[in-house]
mmCIF file of C-alpha atoms and ligand atoms in Angstrom:
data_model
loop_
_atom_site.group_PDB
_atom_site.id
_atom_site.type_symbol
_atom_site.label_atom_id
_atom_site.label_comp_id
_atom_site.label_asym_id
_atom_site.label_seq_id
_atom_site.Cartn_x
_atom_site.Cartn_y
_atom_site.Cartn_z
ATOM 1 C CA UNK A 1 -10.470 19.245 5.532
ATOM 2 C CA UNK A 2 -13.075 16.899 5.633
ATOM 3 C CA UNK A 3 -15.422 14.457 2.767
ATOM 4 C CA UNK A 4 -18.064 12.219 3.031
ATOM 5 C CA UNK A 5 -15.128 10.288 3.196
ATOM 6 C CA UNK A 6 -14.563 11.086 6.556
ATOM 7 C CA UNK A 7 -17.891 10.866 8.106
ATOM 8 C CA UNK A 8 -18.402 7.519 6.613
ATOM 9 C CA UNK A 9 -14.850 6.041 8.098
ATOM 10 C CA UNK A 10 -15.171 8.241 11.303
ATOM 11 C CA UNK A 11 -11.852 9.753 10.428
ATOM 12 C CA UNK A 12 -10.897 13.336 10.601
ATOM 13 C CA UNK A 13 -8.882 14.087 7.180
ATOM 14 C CA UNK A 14 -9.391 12.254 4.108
ATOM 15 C CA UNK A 15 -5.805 10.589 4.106
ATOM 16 C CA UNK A 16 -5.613 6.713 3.971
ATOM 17 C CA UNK A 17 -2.353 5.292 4.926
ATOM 18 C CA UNK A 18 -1.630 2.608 2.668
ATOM 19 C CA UNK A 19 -1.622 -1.312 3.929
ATOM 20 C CA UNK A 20 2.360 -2.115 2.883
ATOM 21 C CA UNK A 21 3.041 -5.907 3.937
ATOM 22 C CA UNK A 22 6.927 -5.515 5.791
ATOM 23 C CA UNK A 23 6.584 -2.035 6.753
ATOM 24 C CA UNK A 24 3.293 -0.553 8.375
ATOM 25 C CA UNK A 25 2.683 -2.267 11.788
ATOM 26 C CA UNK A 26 0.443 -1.573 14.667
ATOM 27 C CA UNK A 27 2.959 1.415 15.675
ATOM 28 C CA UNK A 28 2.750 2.791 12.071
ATOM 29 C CA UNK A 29 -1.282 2.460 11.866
ATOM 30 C CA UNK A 30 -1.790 3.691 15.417
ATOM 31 C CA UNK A 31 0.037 6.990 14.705
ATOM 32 C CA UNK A 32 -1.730 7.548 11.877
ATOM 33 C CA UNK A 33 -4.997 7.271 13.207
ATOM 34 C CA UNK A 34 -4.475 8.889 16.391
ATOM 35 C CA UNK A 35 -3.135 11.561 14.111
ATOM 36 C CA UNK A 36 -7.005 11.711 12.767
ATOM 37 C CA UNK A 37 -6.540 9.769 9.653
ATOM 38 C CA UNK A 38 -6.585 5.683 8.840
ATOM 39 C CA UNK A 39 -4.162 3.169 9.332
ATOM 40 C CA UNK A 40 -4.260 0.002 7.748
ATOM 41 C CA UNK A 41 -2.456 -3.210 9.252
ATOM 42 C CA UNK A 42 -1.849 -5.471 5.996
ATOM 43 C CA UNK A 43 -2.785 -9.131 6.922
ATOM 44 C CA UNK A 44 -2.836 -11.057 3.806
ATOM 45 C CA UNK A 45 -0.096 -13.989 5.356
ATOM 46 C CA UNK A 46 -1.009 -13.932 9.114
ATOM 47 C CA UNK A 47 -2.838 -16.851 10.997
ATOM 48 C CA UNK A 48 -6.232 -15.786 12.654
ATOM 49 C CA UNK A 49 -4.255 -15.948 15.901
ATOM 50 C CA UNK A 50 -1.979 -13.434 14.373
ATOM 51 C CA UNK A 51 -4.948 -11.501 13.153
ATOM 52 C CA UNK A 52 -6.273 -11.364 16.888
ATOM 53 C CA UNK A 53 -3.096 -10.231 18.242
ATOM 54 C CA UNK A 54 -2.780 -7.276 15.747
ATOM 55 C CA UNK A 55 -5.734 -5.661 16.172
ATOM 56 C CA UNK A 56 -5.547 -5.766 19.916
ATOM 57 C CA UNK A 57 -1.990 -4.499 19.747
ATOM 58 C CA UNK A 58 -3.366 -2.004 17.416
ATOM 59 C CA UNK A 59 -6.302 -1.084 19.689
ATOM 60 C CA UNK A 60 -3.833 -0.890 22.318
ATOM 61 C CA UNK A 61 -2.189 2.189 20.976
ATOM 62 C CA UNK A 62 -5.366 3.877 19.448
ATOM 63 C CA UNK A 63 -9.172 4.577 20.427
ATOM 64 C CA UNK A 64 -9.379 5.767 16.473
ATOM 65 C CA UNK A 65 -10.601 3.792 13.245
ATOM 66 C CA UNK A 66 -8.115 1.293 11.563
ATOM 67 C CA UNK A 67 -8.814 -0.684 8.691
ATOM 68 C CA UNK A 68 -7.317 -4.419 8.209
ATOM 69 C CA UNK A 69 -6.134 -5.284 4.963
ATOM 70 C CA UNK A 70 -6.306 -9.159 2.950
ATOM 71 C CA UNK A 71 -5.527 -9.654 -0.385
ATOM 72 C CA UNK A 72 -6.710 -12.630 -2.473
ATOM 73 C CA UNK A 73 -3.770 -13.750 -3.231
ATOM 74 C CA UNK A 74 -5.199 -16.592 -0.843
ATOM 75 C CA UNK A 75 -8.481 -17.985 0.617
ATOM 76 C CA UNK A 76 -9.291 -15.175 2.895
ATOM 77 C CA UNK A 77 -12.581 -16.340 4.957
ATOM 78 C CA UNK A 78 -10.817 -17.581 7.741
ATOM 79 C CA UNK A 79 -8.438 -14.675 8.343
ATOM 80 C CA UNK A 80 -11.811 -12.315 7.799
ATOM 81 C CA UNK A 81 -14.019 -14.328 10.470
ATOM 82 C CA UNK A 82 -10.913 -13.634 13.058
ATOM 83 C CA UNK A 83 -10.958 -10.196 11.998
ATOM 84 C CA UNK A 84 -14.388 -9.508 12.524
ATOM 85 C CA UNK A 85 -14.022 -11.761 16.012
ATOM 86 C CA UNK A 86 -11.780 -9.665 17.574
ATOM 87 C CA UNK A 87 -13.784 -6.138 16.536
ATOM 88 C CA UNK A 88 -12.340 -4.962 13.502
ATOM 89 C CA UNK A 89 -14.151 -1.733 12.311
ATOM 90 C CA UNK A 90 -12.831 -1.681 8.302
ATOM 91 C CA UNK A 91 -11.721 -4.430 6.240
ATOM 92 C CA UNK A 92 -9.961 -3.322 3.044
ATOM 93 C CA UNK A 93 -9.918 -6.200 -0.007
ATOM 94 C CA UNK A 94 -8.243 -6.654 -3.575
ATOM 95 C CA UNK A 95 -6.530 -8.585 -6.018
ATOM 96 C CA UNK A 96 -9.660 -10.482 -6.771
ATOM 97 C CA UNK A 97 -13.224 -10.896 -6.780
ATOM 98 C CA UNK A 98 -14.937 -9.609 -3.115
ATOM 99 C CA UNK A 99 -18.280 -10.191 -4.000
ATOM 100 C CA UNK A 100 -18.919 -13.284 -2.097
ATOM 101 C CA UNK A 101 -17.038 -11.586 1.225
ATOM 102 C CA UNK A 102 -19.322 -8.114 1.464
ATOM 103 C CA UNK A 103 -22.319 -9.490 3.097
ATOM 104 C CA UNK A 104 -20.065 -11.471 5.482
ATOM 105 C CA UNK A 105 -18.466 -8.388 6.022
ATOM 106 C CA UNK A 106 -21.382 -6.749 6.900
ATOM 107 C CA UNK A 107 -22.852 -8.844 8.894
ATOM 108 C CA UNK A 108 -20.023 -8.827 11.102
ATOM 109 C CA UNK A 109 -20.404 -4.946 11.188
ATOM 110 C CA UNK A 110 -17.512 -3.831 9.683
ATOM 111 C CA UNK A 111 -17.227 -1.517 6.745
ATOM 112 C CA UNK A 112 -15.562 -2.919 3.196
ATOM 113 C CA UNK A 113 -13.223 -0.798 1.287
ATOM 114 C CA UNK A 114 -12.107 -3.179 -2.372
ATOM 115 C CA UNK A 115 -9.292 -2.175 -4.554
ATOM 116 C CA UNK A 116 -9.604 -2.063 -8.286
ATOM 117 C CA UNK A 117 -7.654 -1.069 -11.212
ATOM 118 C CA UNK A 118 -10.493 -0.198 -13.615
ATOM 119 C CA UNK A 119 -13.954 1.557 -14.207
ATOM 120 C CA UNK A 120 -15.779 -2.007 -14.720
ATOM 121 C CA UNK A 121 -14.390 -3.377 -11.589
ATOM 122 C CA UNK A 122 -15.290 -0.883 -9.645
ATOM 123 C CA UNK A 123 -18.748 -0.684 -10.829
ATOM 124 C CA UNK A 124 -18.677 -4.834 -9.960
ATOM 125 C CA UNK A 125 -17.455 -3.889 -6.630
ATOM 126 C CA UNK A 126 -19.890 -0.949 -6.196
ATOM 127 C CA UNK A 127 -23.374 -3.076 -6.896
ATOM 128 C CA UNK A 128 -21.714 -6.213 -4.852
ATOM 129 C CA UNK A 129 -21.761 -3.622 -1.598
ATOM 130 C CA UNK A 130 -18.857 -2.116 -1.173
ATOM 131 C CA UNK A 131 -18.832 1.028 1.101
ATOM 132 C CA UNK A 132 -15.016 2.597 -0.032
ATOM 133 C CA UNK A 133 -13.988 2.505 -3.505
ATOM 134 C CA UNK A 134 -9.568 2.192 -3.686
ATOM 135 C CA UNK A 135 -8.689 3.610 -7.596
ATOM 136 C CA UNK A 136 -5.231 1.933 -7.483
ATOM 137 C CA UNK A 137 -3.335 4.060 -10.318
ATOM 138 C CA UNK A 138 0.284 2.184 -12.090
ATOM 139 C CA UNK A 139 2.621 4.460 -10.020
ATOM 140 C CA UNK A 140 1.879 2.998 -7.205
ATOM 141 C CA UNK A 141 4.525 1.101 -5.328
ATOM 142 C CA UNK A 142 4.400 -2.435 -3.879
ATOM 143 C CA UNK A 143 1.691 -4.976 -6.346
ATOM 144 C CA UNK A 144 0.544 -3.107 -9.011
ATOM 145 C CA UNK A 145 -2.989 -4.611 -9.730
ATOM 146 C CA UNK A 146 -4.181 -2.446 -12.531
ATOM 147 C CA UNK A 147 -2.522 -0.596 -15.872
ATOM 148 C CA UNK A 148 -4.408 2.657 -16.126
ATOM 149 C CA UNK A 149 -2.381 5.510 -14.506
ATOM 150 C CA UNK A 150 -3.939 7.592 -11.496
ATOM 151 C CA UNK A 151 -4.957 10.460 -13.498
ATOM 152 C CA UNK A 152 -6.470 8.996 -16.098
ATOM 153 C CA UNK A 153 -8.449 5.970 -13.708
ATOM 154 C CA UNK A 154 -9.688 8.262 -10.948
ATOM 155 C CA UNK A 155 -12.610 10.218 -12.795
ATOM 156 C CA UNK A 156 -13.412 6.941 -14.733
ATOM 157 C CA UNK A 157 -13.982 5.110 -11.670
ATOM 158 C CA UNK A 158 -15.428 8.059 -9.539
ATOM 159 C CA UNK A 159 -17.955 8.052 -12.871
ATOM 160 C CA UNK A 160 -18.614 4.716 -12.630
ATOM 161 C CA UNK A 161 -19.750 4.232 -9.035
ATOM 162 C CA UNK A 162 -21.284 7.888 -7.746
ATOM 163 C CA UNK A 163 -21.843 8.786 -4.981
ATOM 164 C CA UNK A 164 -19.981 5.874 -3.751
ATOM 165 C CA UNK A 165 -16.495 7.457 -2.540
ATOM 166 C CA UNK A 166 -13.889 6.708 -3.923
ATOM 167 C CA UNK A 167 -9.837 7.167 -2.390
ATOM 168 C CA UNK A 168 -7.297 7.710 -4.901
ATOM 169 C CA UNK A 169 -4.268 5.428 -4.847
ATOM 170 C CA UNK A 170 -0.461 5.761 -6.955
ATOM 171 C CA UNK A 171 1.528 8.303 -6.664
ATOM 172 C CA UNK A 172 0.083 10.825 -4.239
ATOM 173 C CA UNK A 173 3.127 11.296 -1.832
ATOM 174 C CA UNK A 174 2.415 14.968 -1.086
ATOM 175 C CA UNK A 175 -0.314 17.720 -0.442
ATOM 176 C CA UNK A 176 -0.573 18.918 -4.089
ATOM 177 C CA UNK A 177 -1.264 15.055 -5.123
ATOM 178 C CA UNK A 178 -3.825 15.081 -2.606
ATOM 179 C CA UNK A 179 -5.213 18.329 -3.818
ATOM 180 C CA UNK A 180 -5.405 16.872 -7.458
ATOM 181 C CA UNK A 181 -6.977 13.672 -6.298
ATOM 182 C CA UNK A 182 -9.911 15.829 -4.792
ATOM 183 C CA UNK A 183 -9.850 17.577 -7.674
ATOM 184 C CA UNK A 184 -10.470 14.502 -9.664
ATOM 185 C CA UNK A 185 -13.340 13.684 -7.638
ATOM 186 C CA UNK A 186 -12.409 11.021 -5.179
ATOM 187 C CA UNK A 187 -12.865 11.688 -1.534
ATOM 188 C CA UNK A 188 -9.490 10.792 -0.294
ATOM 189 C CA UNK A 189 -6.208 9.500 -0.724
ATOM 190 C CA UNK A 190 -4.498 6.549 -0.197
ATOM 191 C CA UNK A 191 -0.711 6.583 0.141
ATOM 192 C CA UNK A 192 1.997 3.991 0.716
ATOM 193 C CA UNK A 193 5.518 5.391 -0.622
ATOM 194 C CA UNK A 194 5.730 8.422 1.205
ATOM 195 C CA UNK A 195 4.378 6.598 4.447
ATOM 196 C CA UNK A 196 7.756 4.321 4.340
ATOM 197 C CA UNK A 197 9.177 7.507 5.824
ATOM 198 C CA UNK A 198 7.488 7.578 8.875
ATOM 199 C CA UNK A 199 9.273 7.139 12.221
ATOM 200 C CA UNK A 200 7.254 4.434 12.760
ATOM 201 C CA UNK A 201 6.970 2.256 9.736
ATOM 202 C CA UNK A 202 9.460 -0.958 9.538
ATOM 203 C CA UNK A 203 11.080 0.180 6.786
ATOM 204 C CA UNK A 204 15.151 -0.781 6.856
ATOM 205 C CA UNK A 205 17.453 1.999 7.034
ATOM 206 C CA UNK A 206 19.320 1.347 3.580
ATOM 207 C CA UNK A 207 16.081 1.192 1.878
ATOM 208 C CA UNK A 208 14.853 4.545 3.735
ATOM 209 C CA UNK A 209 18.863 6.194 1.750
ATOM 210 C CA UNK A 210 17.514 4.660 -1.548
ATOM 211 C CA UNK A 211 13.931 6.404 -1.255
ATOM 212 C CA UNK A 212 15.349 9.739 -0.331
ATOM 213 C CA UNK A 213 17.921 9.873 -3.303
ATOM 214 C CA UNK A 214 15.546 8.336 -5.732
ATOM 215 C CA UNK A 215 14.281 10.359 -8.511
ATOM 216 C CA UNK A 216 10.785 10.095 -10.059
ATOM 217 C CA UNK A 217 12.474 7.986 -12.941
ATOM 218 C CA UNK A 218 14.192 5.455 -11.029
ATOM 219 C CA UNK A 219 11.982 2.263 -10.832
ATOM 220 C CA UNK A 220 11.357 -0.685 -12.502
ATOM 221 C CA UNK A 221 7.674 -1.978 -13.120
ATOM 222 C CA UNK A 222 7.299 -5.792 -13.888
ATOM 223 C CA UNK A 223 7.444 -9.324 -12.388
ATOM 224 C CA UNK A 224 10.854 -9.805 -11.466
ATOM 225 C CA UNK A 225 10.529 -10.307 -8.000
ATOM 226 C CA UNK A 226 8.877 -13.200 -8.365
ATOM 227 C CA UNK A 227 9.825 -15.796 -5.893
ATOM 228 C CA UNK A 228 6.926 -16.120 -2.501
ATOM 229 C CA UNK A 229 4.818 -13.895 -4.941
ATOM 230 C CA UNK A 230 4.379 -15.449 -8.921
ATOM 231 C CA UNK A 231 2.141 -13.690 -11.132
ATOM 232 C CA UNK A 232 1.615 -10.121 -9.611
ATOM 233 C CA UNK A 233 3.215 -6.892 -11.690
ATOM 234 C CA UNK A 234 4.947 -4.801 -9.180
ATOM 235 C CA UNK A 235 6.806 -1.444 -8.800
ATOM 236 C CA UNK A 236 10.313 -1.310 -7.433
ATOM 237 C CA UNK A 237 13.241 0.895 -7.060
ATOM 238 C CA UNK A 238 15.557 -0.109 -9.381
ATOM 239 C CA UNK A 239 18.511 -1.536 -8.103
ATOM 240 C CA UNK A 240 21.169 -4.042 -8.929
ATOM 241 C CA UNK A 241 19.281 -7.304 -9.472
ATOM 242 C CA UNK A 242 17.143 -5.117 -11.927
ATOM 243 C CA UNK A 243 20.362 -4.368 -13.887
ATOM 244 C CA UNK A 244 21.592 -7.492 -13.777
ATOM 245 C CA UNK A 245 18.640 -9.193 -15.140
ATOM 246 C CA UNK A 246 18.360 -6.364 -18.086
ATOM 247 C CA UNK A 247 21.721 -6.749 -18.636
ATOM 248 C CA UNK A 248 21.424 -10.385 -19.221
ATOM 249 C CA UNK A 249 18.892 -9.766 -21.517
ATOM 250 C CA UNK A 250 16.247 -10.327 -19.946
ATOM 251 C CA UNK A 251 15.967 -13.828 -18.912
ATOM 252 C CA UNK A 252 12.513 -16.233 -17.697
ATOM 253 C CA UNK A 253 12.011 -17.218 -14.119
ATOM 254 C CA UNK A 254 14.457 -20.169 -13.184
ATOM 255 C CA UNK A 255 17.323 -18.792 -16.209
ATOM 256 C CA UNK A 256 18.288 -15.171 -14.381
ATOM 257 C CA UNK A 257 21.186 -14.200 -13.192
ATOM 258 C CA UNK A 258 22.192 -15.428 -9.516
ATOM 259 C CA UNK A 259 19.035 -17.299 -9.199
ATOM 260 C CA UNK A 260 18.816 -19.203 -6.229
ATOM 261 C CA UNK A 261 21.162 -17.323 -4.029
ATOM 262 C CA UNK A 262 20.534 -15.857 -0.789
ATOM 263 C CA UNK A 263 21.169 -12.148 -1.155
ATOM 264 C CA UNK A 264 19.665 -11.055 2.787
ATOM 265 C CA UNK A 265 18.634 -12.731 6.277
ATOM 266 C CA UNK A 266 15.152 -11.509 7.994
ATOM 267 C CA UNK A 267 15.331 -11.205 11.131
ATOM 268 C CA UNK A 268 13.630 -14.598 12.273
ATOM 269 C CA UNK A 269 16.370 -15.573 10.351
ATOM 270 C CA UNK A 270 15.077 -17.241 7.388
ATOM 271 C CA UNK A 271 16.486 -16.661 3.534
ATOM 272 C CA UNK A 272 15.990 -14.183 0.986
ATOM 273 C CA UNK A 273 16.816 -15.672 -2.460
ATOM 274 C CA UNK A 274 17.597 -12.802 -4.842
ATOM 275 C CA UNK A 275 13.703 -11.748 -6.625
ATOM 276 C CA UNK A 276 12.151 -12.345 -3.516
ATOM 277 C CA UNK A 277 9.371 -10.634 -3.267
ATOM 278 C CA UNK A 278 10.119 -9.791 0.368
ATOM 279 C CA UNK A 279 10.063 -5.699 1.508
ATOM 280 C CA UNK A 280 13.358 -5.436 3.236
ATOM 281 C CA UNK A 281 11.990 -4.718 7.224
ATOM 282 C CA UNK A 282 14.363 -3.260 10.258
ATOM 283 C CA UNK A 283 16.245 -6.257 11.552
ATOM 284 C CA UNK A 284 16.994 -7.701 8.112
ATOM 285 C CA UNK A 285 20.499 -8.697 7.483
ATOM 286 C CA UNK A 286 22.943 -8.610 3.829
ATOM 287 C CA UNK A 287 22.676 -6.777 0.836
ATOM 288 C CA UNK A 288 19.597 -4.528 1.216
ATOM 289 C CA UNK A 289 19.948 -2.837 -1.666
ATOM 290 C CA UNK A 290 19.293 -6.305 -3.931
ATOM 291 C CA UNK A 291 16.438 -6.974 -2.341
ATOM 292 C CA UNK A 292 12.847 -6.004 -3.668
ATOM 293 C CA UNK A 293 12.717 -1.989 -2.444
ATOM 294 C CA UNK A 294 8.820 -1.539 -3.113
ATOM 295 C CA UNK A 295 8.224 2.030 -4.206
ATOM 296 C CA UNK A 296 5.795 4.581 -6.418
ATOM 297 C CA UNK A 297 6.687 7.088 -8.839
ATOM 298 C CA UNK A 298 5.827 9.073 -5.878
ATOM 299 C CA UNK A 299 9.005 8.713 -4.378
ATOM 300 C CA UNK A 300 11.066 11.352 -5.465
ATOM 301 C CA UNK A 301 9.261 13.442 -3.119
ATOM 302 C CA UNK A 302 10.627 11.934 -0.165
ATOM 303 C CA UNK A 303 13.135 13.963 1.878
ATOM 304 C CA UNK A 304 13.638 12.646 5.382
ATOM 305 C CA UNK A 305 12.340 10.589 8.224
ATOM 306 C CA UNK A 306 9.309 12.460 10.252
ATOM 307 C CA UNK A 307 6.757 11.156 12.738
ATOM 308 C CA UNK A 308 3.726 9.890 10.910
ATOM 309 C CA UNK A 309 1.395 12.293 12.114
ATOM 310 C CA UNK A 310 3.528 15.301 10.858
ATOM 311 C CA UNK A 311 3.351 13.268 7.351
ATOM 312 C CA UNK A 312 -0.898 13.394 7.646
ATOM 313 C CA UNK A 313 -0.652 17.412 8.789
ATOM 314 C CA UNK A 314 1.730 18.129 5.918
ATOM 315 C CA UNK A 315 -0.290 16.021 3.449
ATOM 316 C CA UNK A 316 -3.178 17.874 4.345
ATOM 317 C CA UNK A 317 -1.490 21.646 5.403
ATOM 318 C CA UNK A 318 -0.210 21.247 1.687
ATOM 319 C CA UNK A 319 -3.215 20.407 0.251
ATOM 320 C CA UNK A 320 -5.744 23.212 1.962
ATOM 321 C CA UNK A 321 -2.800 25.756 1.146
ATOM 322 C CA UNK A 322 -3.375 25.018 -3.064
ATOM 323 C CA UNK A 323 -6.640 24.086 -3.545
ATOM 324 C CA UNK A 324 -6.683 27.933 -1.567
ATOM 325 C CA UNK A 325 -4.179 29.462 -3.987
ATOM 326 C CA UNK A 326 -5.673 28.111 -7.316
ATOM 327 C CA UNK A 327 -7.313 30.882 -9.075
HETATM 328 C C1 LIG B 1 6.272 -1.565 0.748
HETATM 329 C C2 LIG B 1 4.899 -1.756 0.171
HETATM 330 C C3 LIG B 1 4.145 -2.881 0.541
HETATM 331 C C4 LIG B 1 2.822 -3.040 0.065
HETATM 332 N N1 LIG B 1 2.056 -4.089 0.536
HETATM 333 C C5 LIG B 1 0.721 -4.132 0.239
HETATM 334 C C6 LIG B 1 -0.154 -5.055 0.888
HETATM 335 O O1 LIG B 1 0.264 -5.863 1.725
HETATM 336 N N2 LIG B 1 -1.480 -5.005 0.565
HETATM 337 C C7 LIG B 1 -1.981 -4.109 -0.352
HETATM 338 O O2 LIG B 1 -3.199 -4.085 -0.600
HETATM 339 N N3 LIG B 1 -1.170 -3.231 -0.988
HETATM 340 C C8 LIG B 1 0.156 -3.211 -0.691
HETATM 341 N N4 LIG B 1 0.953 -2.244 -1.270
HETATM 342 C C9 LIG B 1 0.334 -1.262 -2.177
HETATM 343 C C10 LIG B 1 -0.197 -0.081 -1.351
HETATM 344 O O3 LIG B 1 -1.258 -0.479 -0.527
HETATM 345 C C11 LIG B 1 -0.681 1.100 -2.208
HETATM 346 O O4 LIG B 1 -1.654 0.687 -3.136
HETATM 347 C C12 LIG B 1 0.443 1.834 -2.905
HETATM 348 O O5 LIG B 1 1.553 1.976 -2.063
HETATM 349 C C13 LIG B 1 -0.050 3.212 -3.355
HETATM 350 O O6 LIG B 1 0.884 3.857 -4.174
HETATM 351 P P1 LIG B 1 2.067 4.812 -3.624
HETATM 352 O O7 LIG B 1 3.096 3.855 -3.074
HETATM 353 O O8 LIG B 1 2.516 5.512 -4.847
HETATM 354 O O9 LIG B 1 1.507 5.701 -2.569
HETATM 355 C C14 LIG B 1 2.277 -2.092 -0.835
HETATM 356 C C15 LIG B 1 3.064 -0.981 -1.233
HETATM 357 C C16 LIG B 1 4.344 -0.797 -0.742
HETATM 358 C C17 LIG B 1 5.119 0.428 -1.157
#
């Protein structure tokens, strides 16, 4: 299965794994790309040195294509510049304005992939350079940037910036999402959710149990988990400290219930207040289940565990399969 997609990204199939701060790591990209798809190592809180270290730890595992992820969340430049230093083919952006960071990009001979959540962003994105367009529908799991779901934002954007291609994000956690997605116009997919599965992503064993038994109805969209990340809607299973807060009726930042206790230890051994924004990783300690469990709508089609390259040739298997069966 291939789109311009592909030949533009030097990938193989037109399946993005989704950057997912916590979880996807140098083993999780590397898999994925060796598998003949992209991985993306999310960067938005590393130093530069940190930067460095991932890509060649990344580039360690795979000859293949990766992409580098920073959100604006903070000043980027810096983290960018030691991206581009150490050789970084694709540099994925969002939550902001990337104009000012294409040419940079490049210049430093990378390609640029920018998230948006509507038709008019993309279309800002689109004349400011940008190779990749990422349609970033409301199901999606983790920060939510946008409001406009998947299947209603895809052919607005893929309108709106022709013939640059455009990967379809929210929701898409199997082969017939990816067949829809096409179908929609985009030229690829871009999935987080379903890539918490994989072997090799960080995810923590109780919050791999609450994915698999989660229906498409269980979470909770909103800015509850608010502490280390103010101001930015997100989608998360919903779980106790959800309930606890509705229950309460609801209550502002600084007036919810148990706020200000420490519900988990990460590994390094620093805190987790309860609505941390903090994905709960392998090696983190307490009660998982409170904790912020990032996840699409997507998720009820989540099973089991399976190496990440078996997720890319069932993604794709799936998807060749029904676009060959539709009438
Ligand atoms: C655990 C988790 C962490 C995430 N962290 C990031 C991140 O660091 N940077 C980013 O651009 N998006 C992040 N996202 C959003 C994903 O990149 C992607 O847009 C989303 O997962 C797509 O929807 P899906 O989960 O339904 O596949 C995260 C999502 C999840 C589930």
């Amino acid at each position: 299965m291939r789109t311009p997609l592909c030949d533009l990204l030097g990938i193989d199939v037109p399946v993005i794994q989704a950057p997912m701060g916590g979880a996807a790591g140098p083993e999780l990209a590397a898999a994925v790309s060796n598998a003949g798809a992209l991985g993306t190592l999310p960067l938005s809180w590393a130093s530069p040195a940190e930067v460095a270290d991932a890509v060649a730890r990344t580039r360690a595992l795979t000859q293949k294509p990766f992409a580098l992820n920073f959100l604006f969340n903070s000043p980027q430049e810096e983290r960018v510049e030691a991206a581009l230093a150490a050789g970084a083919p694709i540099i994925s952006l969002g939550w902001g304005d990337p104009a000012a960071l294409i040419p940079r990009v490049h210049d430093g001979g990378a390609r640029v992939l920018v998230t948006v959540g509507t038709a008019a962003e993309a279309r800002h994105a689109a004349d400011a350079g940008a190779d990749v367009i990422v349609a970033q529908g409301w199901e999606a799991g983790g920060h939510v940037w946008g409001t406009v779901a998947t299947l209603a934002l895809v052919p607005a954007v893929v309108d709106a910036v022709a013939p640059v291609p455009v990967v379809a994000a929210g929701g898409i956690a199997d082969g017939r999402g990816l067949a829809a997605v096409l179908a929609l116009g985009a030229a690829g997919a871009w999935v987080g959710t379903r890539f918490l599965a994989a072997e090799e992503s960080s995810a923590h064993a109780d919050y791999r149990k609450r994915l698999f038994a989660a229906t498409e109805a269980d979470t909770f969209y909103g800015m509850l988990f608010d502490i280390g990340g103010p101001d930015a809607p997100h989608r998360v299973l919903r779980n106790s400290t959800v309930e606890r807060w509705q229950e309460a009726g609801r209550p502002a930042s600084g007036d919810r219930p148990g706020e200000g206790e420490s519900v988990a230890t990460r590994e390094g051994g620093s805190s987790v207040p309860r609505y941390a924004s903090s994905t709960p990783s392998e090696g983190m300690t307490g009660d998982i289940e409170a904790t912020s469990m990032w996840a699409g709508q997507g998720v009820a089609l989540l099973t089991r565990t399976q190496p990440a390259a078996e997720i890319v040739r069932d993604l794709v298997g799936e998807a060749e399969r029904v676009l060959a069966a539709l009438p």
